[in-house]
């Protein structure tokens, strides 16, 4: 039955208790039924939540998965990571558009469907992939599957009746170590871990030398201690499952196959810092994991591992009351920047996901102003193991400054894409050999914001003091054009910039424009040494002037490919003289029309004036 949009919104609002902090969830769940969010609908939601319409509209227009204009009832988004493209995603997208008679991004005349692109969906090991209605994913696309998809869409067959096999997401673990092997059956139980004193738990994590697996490599115990010591009665633990870094899918695997370990880690963190509230911030692209995660939380509540008086532990801050802790799930809505921890907190609070000015840091003032610990999925999983097997065991894995193991999401030009877990300190060459890499010329470690490692450096090791990684490992063979890889990543950053600060908002687009000028399709040889100089300046500007890590790392692919694959740029910068990337005289035609002039003096002269 088709309910009126306002009726749908009212039911969703009631489910979320008319909590303005749940705005992102309210919009998401309402749109799941209404397909898009009209102005009257946003006005209705704003009134119901006692929020200004401008705020609600600002949120609705910030996230890519919200639509404030009509879209097709069945919305298909092709994952647009380089590995999807390497596997032919662009040709498949155009094939589907042709079969459906639509242009990318445009719904058909009857509003039945639309086809577009989206940033990496975290399925690089089984791409090309696409997302349907921001809910299900279809993996392993090929021409046959796309044709069958077109037939179903044209016949308006509901997504629930599409072949179940299409939605299958497989986690192929090729090398398991401490984390991917799971918690041993005879390991100490969670209640026995929680019975320890909070400070003892923090000290154990400190002695293990655990550093965060989300990218920055910050000491986990240091963060917990700061939060533990911060003032205020209420605290919060947040698991960052935004996993938006293109080419990374290890958190997906942990959440689907080791969710209990992740929730154990969050509960241990809560006990250590004295938190009552936990959030799992799940990227919108992983919506299909929600039922499994919710069922796991329900089971844990039934087992007394969440809720009031968890595991019978005395855990109030004064030590005299029970330890009360529960975890909610917040779904993102397609914004890479929300992986940045302060932007993530803004999103959790129902706002646009824009990074906060720091200090104060989340450990002092995070979710709703409460001291908050934000850790990555893998970090929490590691905590679950360390708390059971001890700091010495963890510290015995890896190296002195990079303890433990880390999980790599391997994809690209290799025979066995999937998940590989190694002790930190493992050489890149070992991972390449294990995954069956084909004539690799480079590996993109840790996604576009990480490092592009050339073949001459394959002896380097994955470790915080050598090549740090947040899990991405994309193999690029000798046929790949590293300039085009860098250009693709530049477009990604320009697209994902939240626009808060000028160096990033403008600078990322200037990088794209200049790389477009150099690209073959826009005329080989139009670039000159001057263009490379400007690109280097933009790299410096973004690195030093951007407010958050997105802008600061946006030029990393450019920096690395310029340094190691200069010939890819040299062949595009053959012009002896600088040529502007646009025709300035043509740009002035509007001014000439407005002033009624077209005489020689109103034109720019390419020849020197006499
Ligand atoms: C643009 C941007 C995106 C990020 N995305 C993620 C992410 O998807 N997952 C994650 O754990 N950390 C991400 N981070 C890092 C977080 O800000 C934060 O450092 C991390 O969640 C802390 O967890 P850890 O200490 O366990 O690594 C991102 C940072 C930036 C600047
Ligand atoms: S650097 Fe970019 S993403 Fe980060 S706050 Fe500035 S504009 Fe937003």
mmCIF file with all atom_site columns, C-alpha atoms and ligand atoms in Angstrom, residues 337 340 353-355 496-505 508 542 545-552, ligand 2:
data_model
loop_
_atom_site.group_PDB
_atom_site.id
_atom_site.type_symbol
_atom_site.label_atom_id
_atom_site.label_alt_id
_atom_site.label_comp_id
_atom_site.label_asym_id
_atom_site.label_entity_id
_atom_site.label_seq_id
_atom_site.pdbx_PDB_ins_code
_atom_site.Cartn_x
_atom_site.Cartn_y
_atom_site.Cartn_z
_atom_site.occupancy
_atom_site.B_iso_or_equiv
_atom_site.pdbx_formal_charge
_atom_site.auth_seq_id
_atom_site.auth_comp_id
_atom_site.auth_asym_id
_atom_site.auth_atom_id
_atom_site.pdbx_PDB_model_num
ATOM   1  C  CA  . UNK A 1 337 ? 34.156 12.962 5.041  1.00 0.00 ? 337 UNK A CA  1
ATOM   2  C  CA  . UNK A 1 340 ? 36.654 11.847 9.976  1.00 0.00 ? 340 UNK A CA  1
ATOM   3  C  CA  . UNK A 1 353 ? 28.968 15.864 8.431  1.00 0.00 ? 353 UNK A CA  1
ATOM   4  C  CA  . UNK A 1 354 ? 31.468 18.716 8.641  1.00 0.00 ? 354 UNK A CA  1
ATOM   5  C  CA  . UNK A 1 355 ? 34.685 18.337 10.648 1.00 0.00 ? 355 UNK A CA  1
ATOM   6  C  CA  . UNK A 1 496 ? 33.921 14.450 -1.478 1.00 0.00 ? 496 UNK A CA  1
ATOM   7  C  CA  . UNK A 1 497 ? 35.234 17.782 -0.164 1.00 0.00 ? 497 UNK A CA  1
ATOM   8  C  CA  . UNK A 1 498 ? 32.698 19.096 2.332  1.00 0.00 ? 498 UNK A CA  1
ATOM   9  C  CA  . UNK A 1 499 ? 33.387 22.676 1.277  1.00 0.00 ? 499 UNK A CA  1
ATOM   10 C  CA  . UNK A 1 500 ? 34.111 24.068 4.749  1.00 0.00 ? 500 UNK A CA  1
ATOM   11 C  CA  . UNK A 1 501 ? 37.530 25.508 3.961  1.00 0.00 ? 501 UNK A CA  1
ATOM   12 C  CA  . UNK A 1 502 ? 38.686 27.273 0.818  1.00 0.00 ? 502 UNK A CA  1
ATOM   13 C  CA  . UNK A 1 503 ? 42.004 25.495 0.138  1.00 0.00 ? 503 UNK A CA  1
ATOM   14 C  CA  . UNK A 1 504 ? 40.185 22.167 -0.095 1.00 0.00 ? 504 UNK A CA  1
ATOM   15 C  CA  . UNK A 1 505 ? 36.909 23.350 -1.647 1.00 0.00 ? 505 UNK A CA  1
ATOM   16 C  CA  . UNK A 1 508 ? 40.731 20.067 -5.138 1.00 0.00 ? 508 UNK A CA  1
ATOM   17 C  CA  . UNK A 1 542 ? 46.381 21.670 0.389  1.00 0.00 ? 542 UNK A CA  1
ATOM   18 C  CA  . UNK A 1 545 ? 46.168 24.809 4.521  1.00 0.00 ? 545 UNK A CA  1
ATOM   19 C  CA  . UNK A 1 546 ? 43.326 22.295 4.699  1.00 0.00 ? 546 UNK A CA  1
ATOM   20 C  CA  . UNK A 1 547 ? 41.303 21.957 7.874  1.00 0.00 ? 547 UNK A CA  1
ATOM   21 C  CA  . UNK A 1 548 ? 41.043 18.161 7.979  1.00 0.00 ? 548 UNK A CA  1
ATOM   22 C  CA  . UNK A 1 549 ? 42.775 15.048 6.717  1.00 0.00 ? 549 UNK A CA  1
ATOM   23 C  CA  . UNK A 1 550 ? 40.674 14.891 3.554  1.00 0.00 ? 550 UNK A CA  1
ATOM   24 C  CA  . UNK A 1 551 ? 42.124 18.076 2.120  1.00 0.00 ? 551 UNK A CA  1
ATOM   25 C  CA  . UNK A 1 552 ? 45.568 17.424 3.592  1.00 0.00 ? 552 UNK A CA  1
HETATM 26 S  S1  . LIG B 2 .   ? 39.740 19.948 4.278  1.00 0.00 ? 2   LIG B S1  1
HETATM 27 FE FE1 . LIG B 2 .   ? 38.037 19.615 2.842  1.00 0.00 ? 2   LIG B FE1 1
HETATM 28 S  S2  . LIG B 2 .   ? 36.785 18.021 3.747  1.00 0.00 ? 2   LIG B S2  1
HETATM 29 FE FE2 . LIG B 2 .   ? 38.153 18.808 5.370  1.00 0.00 ? 2   LIG B FE2 1
HETATM 30 S  S3  . LIG B 2 .   ? 36.958 20.470 6.352  1.00 0.00 ? 2   LIG B S3  1
HETATM 31 FE FE3 . LIG B 2 .   ? 38.125 21.446 4.730  1.00 0.00 ? 2   LIG B FE3 1
HETATM 32 S  S4  . LIG B 2 .   ? 36.706 21.430 2.959  1.00 0.00 ? 2   LIG B S4  1
HETATM 33 FE FE4 . LIG B 2 .   ? 35.908 19.950 4.436  1.00 0.00 ? 2   LIG B FE4 1
#
